[in-house]
Every structure is written in structure tokens, then in C-alpha cells.
Short mmCIF file of N, CA and C in Angstrom, two decimals:
data_model
loop_
_atom_site.label_atom_id
_atom_site.label_comp_id
_atom_site.label_asym_id
_atom_site.label_seq_id
_atom_site.Cartn_x
_atom_site.Cartn_y
_atom_site.Cartn_z
N MET C 1 -118.61 3.43 68.15
CA MET C 1 -117.53 2.55 67.78
C MET C 1 -116.22 3.14 68.33
N LYS C 2 -115.39 2.28 68.92
CA LYS C 2 -114.13 2.71 69.50
C LYS C 2 -112.99 2.24 68.61
N ILE C 3 -112.09 3.16 68.26
CA ILE C 3 -110.95 2.83 67.41
C ILE C 3 -109.67 2.99 68.25
N ASN C 4 -108.89 1.92 68.31
CA ASN C 4 -107.61 1.96 69.03
C ASN C 4 -106.48 2.22 68.04
N ASN C 5 -105.60 3.09 68.43
CA ASN C 5 -104.43 3.36 67.59
C ASN C 5 -103.30 2.37 67.87
N ASN C 6 -103.48 1.57 68.86
CA ASN C 6 -102.45 0.61 69.22
C ASN C 6 -102.43 -0.53 68.21
N ILE C 7 -101.24 -0.85 67.75
CA ILE C 7 -101.08 -1.92 66.78
C ILE C 7 -100.27 -3.02 67.46
N GLY C 8 -100.67 -4.22 67.30
CA GLY C 8 -99.94 -5.34 67.88
C GLY C 8 -100.43 -5.64 69.29
N PRO C 9 -100.03 -6.78 69.82
CA PRO C 9 -100.53 -7.23 71.12
C PRO C 9 -100.02 -6.38 72.29
N SER C 10 -98.86 -5.75 72.17
CA SER C 10 -98.33 -5.00 73.31
C SER C 10 -98.69 -3.52 73.24
N GLY C 11 -99.38 -3.12 72.22
CA GLY C 11 -99.80 -1.74 72.10
C GLY C 11 -98.71 -0.84 71.54
N ILE C 12 -97.63 -1.41 71.07
CA ILE C 12 -96.54 -0.62 70.48
C ILE C 12 -96.38 -1.04 69.03
N ASN C 13 -96.24 -0.08 68.20
CA ASN C 13 -96.05 -0.33 66.78
C ASN C 13 -94.72 -1.06 66.58
N PRO C 14 -94.72 -2.26 65.97
CA PRO C 14 -93.48 -3.01 65.79
C PRO C 14 -92.45 -2.26 64.94
N TYR C 15 -92.92 -1.44 64.01
CA TYR C 15 -92.00 -0.66 63.19
C TYR C 15 -91.23 0.33 64.06
N LYS C 16 -91.96 1.00 64.97
CA LYS C 16 -91.29 1.96 65.85
C LYS C 16 -90.32 1.25 66.80
N ARG C 17 -90.69 0.06 67.25
CA ARG C 17 -89.80 -0.69 68.14
C ARG C 17 -88.49 -1.02 67.41
N GLN C 18 -88.61 -1.43 66.16
CA GLN C 18 -87.41 -1.73 65.36
C GLN C 18 -86.58 -0.46 65.14
N MET C 19 -87.23 0.65 64.87
CA MET C 19 -86.50 1.90 64.66
C MET C 19 -85.79 2.33 65.95
N ASN C 20 -86.42 2.11 67.10
CA ASN C 20 -85.78 2.44 68.38
C ASN C 20 -84.52 1.60 68.58
N LYS C 21 -84.58 0.33 68.19
CA LYS C 21 -83.41 -0.54 68.30
C LYS C 21 -82.29 -0.05 67.39
N LEU C 22 -82.63 0.35 66.18
CA LEU C 22 -81.63 0.85 65.24
C LEU C 22 -81.01 2.15 65.76
N ASP C 23 -81.83 3.02 66.32
CA ASP C 23 -81.32 4.27 66.87
C ASP C 23 -80.37 4.00 68.04
N ALA C 24 -80.74 3.07 68.89
CA ALA C 24 -79.89 2.74 70.03
C ALA C 24 -78.56 2.16 69.56
N ALA C 25 -78.60 1.31 68.53
CA ALA C 25 -77.36 0.73 68.00
C ALA C 25 -76.49 1.82 67.38
N ALA C 26 -77.09 2.77 66.70
CA ALA C 26 -76.33 3.86 66.08
C ALA C 26 -75.70 4.74 67.16
N ASN C 27 -76.41 4.97 68.25
CA ASN C 27 -75.87 5.78 69.34
C ASN C 27 -74.67 5.11 70.00
N THR C 28 -74.71 3.80 70.15
CA THR C 28 -73.58 3.11 70.78
C THR C 28 -72.37 3.11 69.85
N GLN C 29 -72.59 3.11 68.54
CA GLN C 29 -71.48 3.13 67.60
C GLN C 29 -70.83 4.51 67.57
N ASN C 30 -71.61 5.56 67.83
CA ASN C 30 -71.07 6.91 67.79
C ASN C 30 -70.26 7.25 69.03
N LYS C 31 -70.43 6.51 70.11
CA LYS C 31 -69.68 6.77 71.33
C LYS C 31 -68.22 6.40 71.11
N LYS C 32 -67.35 7.14 71.76
CA LYS C 32 -65.92 6.86 71.64
C LYS C 32 -65.58 5.60 72.42
N ALA C 33 -64.74 4.80 71.84
CA ALA C 33 -64.30 3.57 72.49
C ALA C 33 -63.08 3.88 73.36
N ASP C 34 -62.82 3.01 74.31
CA ASP C 34 -61.62 3.15 75.12
C ASP C 34 -60.39 3.00 74.24
N LYS C 35 -59.35 3.70 74.61
CA LYS C 35 -58.15 3.69 73.79
C LYS C 35 -56.93 3.56 74.69
N VAL C 36 -56.00 2.72 74.28
CA VAL C 36 -54.76 2.51 75.03
C VAL C 36 -53.60 2.89 74.13
N GLU C 37 -52.69 3.70 74.67
CA GLU C 37 -51.50 4.08 73.92
C GLU C 37 -50.27 3.70 74.74
N ILE C 38 -49.30 3.13 74.07
CA ILE C 38 -48.06 2.74 74.73
C ILE C 38 -47.04 3.85 74.48
N SER C 39 -46.46 4.34 75.55
CA SER C 39 -45.50 5.45 75.42
C SER C 39 -44.23 4.98 74.74
N SER C 40 -43.47 5.95 74.24
CA SER C 40 -42.22 5.61 73.57
C SER C 40 -41.23 4.99 74.55
N THR C 41 -41.29 5.42 75.80
CA THR C 41 -40.40 4.85 76.83
C THR C 41 -40.71 3.37 77.04
N ALA C 42 -42.00 3.04 77.09
CA ALA C 42 -42.39 1.63 77.26
C ALA C 42 -41.97 0.80 76.06
N LYS C 43 -42.07 1.37 74.88
CA LYS C 43 -41.64 0.65 73.67
C LYS C 43 -40.14 0.38 73.71
N GLU C 44 -39.38 1.38 74.17
CA GLU C 44 -37.93 1.19 74.29
C GLU C 44 -37.61 0.10 75.30
N MET C 45 -38.35 0.08 76.39
CA MET C 45 -38.13 -0.94 77.42
C MET C 45 -38.43 -2.33 76.88
N GLN C 46 -39.45 -2.44 76.04
CA GLN C 46 -39.77 -3.73 75.43
C GLN C 46 -38.63 -4.18 74.53
N GLN C 47 -38.07 -3.27 73.76
CA GLN C 47 -36.97 -3.62 72.86
C GLN C 47 -35.74 -4.02 73.66
N LEU C 48 -35.49 -3.33 74.75
CA LEU C 48 -34.33 -3.67 75.59
C LEU C 48 -34.48 -5.05 76.20
N SER C 49 -35.70 -5.40 76.59
CA SER C 49 -35.90 -6.72 77.17
C SER C 49 -35.69 -7.80 76.12
N GLN C 50 -36.03 -7.52 74.86
CA GLN C 50 -35.80 -8.49 73.79
C GLN C 50 -34.30 -8.66 73.55
N VAL C 51 -33.55 -7.55 73.63
CA VAL C 51 -32.11 -7.62 73.46
C VAL C 51 -31.51 -8.45 74.59
N SER C 52 -32.00 -8.26 75.81
CA SER C 52 -31.50 -9.02 76.96
C SER C 52 -31.72 -10.52 76.75
N VAL C 53 -32.86 -10.88 76.23
CA VAL C 53 -33.16 -12.29 75.98
C VAL C 53 -32.20 -12.84 74.92
N GLN C 54 -31.96 -12.08 73.87
CA GLN C 54 -31.04 -12.51 72.81
C GLN C 54 -29.63 -12.65 73.36
N ARG C 55 -29.21 -11.71 74.20
CA ARG C 55 -27.88 -11.78 74.79
C ARG C 55 -27.76 -13.01 75.69
N GLN C 56 -28.80 -13.27 76.47
CA GLN C 56 -28.78 -14.42 77.36
C GLN C 56 -28.66 -15.72 76.56
N GLN C 57 -29.36 -15.79 75.43
CA GLN C 57 -29.28 -16.98 74.58
C GLN C 57 -27.86 -17.14 74.02
N LYS C 58 -27.27 -16.02 73.60
CA LYS C 58 -25.90 -16.06 73.06
C LYS C 58 -24.92 -16.51 74.14
N VAL C 59 -25.08 -16.02 75.36
CA VAL C 59 -24.21 -16.41 76.47
C VAL C 59 -24.35 -17.90 76.75
N GLU C 60 -25.59 -18.40 76.71
CA GLU C 60 -25.81 -19.83 76.95
C GLU C 60 -25.14 -20.68 75.87
N GLU C 61 -25.22 -20.23 74.61
CA GLU C 61 -24.57 -20.94 73.51
C GLU C 61 -23.05 -21.00 73.71
N LEU C 62 -22.49 -19.84 74.04
CA LEU C 62 -21.04 -19.77 74.24
C LEU C 62 -20.63 -20.62 75.45
N LYS C 63 -21.43 -20.61 76.48
CA LYS C 63 -21.13 -21.40 77.67
C LYS C 63 -21.08 -22.89 77.33
N LEU C 64 -22.06 -23.34 76.53
CA LEU C 64 -22.07 -24.75 76.13
C LEU C 64 -20.86 -25.09 75.26
N GLN C 65 -20.50 -24.17 74.36
CA GLN C 65 -19.33 -24.41 73.51
C GLN C 65 -18.05 -24.51 74.33
N VAL C 66 -17.90 -23.65 75.33
CA VAL C 66 -16.71 -23.68 76.18
C VAL C 66 -16.68 -24.98 76.98
N GLU C 67 -17.83 -25.38 77.53
CA GLU C 67 -17.89 -26.61 78.31
C GLU C 67 -17.59 -27.84 77.46
N ASN C 68 -18.05 -27.83 76.22
CA ASN C 68 -17.82 -28.97 75.33
C ASN C 68 -16.43 -28.95 74.67
N GLY C 69 -15.75 -27.82 74.77
CA GLY C 69 -14.44 -27.70 74.14
C GLY C 69 -14.52 -27.39 72.66
N THR C 70 -15.67 -26.95 72.17
CA THR C 70 -15.84 -26.67 70.75
C THR C 70 -15.71 -25.18 70.43
N TYR C 71 -15.50 -24.34 71.45
CA TYR C 71 -15.38 -22.90 71.23
C TYR C 71 -14.02 -22.59 70.65
N LYS C 72 -13.98 -21.94 69.52
CA LYS C 72 -12.73 -21.57 68.86
C LYS C 72 -12.58 -20.06 68.90
N LEU C 73 -11.48 -19.62 69.42
CA LEU C 73 -11.20 -18.20 69.55
C LEU C 73 -10.26 -17.76 68.43
N ASN C 74 -10.57 -16.65 67.78
CA ASN C 74 -9.72 -16.09 66.74
C ASN C 74 -8.94 -14.93 67.36
N PRO C 75 -7.66 -15.12 67.65
CA PRO C 75 -6.89 -14.08 68.35
C PRO C 75 -6.76 -12.78 67.55
N LYS C 76 -6.69 -12.85 66.24
CA LYS C 76 -6.57 -11.63 65.42
C LYS C 76 -7.84 -10.80 65.51
N GLU C 77 -8.99 -11.46 65.43
CA GLU C 77 -10.27 -10.74 65.53
C GLU C 77 -10.43 -10.13 66.92
N THR C 78 -10.00 -10.84 67.95
CA THR C 78 -10.10 -10.34 69.31
C THR C 78 -9.22 -9.09 69.47
N ALA C 79 -8.00 -9.16 68.98
CA ALA C 79 -7.09 -8.00 69.08
C ALA C 79 -7.64 -6.82 68.30
N LYS C 80 -8.16 -7.07 67.11
CA LYS C 80 -8.73 -6.00 66.28
C LYS C 80 -9.92 -5.35 66.99
N SER C 81 -10.74 -6.15 67.63
CA SER C 81 -11.91 -5.65 68.34
C SER C 81 -11.49 -4.78 69.53
N ILE C 82 -10.45 -5.21 70.25
CA ILE C 82 -9.96 -4.42 71.40
C ILE C 82 -9.41 -3.09 70.92
N ILE C 83 -8.63 -3.09 69.87
CA ILE C 83 -8.06 -1.85 69.33
C ILE C 83 -9.17 -0.91 68.87
N ASN C 84 -10.14 -1.42 68.14
CA ASN C 84 -11.26 -0.59 67.67
C ASN C 84 -12.04 -0.01 68.85
N PHE C 85 -12.18 -0.77 69.89
CA PHE C 85 -12.92 -0.29 71.05
C PHE C 85 -12.24 0.93 71.67
N TYR C 86 -10.94 0.87 71.83
CA TYR C 86 -10.23 1.97 72.46
C TYR C 86 -10.00 3.16 71.52
N HIS C 87 -9.97 2.92 70.23
CA HIS C 87 -9.82 4.04 69.29
C HIS C 87 -11.13 4.82 69.14
N ASN C 88 -12.25 4.18 69.34
CA ASN C 88 -13.55 4.85 69.18
C ASN C 88 -13.95 5.64 70.42
N LYS C 89 -13.20 5.54 71.48
CA LYS C 89 -13.55 6.31 72.71
C LYS C 89 -13.00 7.66 72.67
#
């Protein structure tokens, strides 16, 4: 009488096949993933570009107000701002 140790139609124990899949999945999880870091200089550049966009929007608003004649200038605030600018230098 001949006894085969092979279980299943492919000759591989289905339990071992499942365990091999689990081991392979565990090995891929243990590997380090790719990592991207943004330098502080790049972060500063991003913030500066946001400031530029805000300034451009403010300039466009003021331009429209001047063209429409709705821009009101406060001479006292302007003078105060000029004085503060030169005193802080």
C-alpha cells in the first residue's frame, strides 16, 4: 500500500499555503515605506508665495477702487504711517 503525504489536488497543504501568504504579507508590512520630507526652506517659499497671492489680490482691489472712484484716502493715517516707517529705521 502506498501512502502519499500530499494533501489536496496540487500536492501542497492548503494550510501551509495560507501561512505562506500571511508570512509574505507580514514581511511587506515590516519593510520601510518611502518617505518624503519638505525642508524648512521649501515651507518658507510656500508661505511667501501665499503672501504674494494675497498682496496681488489686495492690489487688484485697490486698483478697482481707484478706477471706480470709490477709493478713500485718509491723509492722517498716511502721514502717521510715513513717520512710523522712518522712526523705526
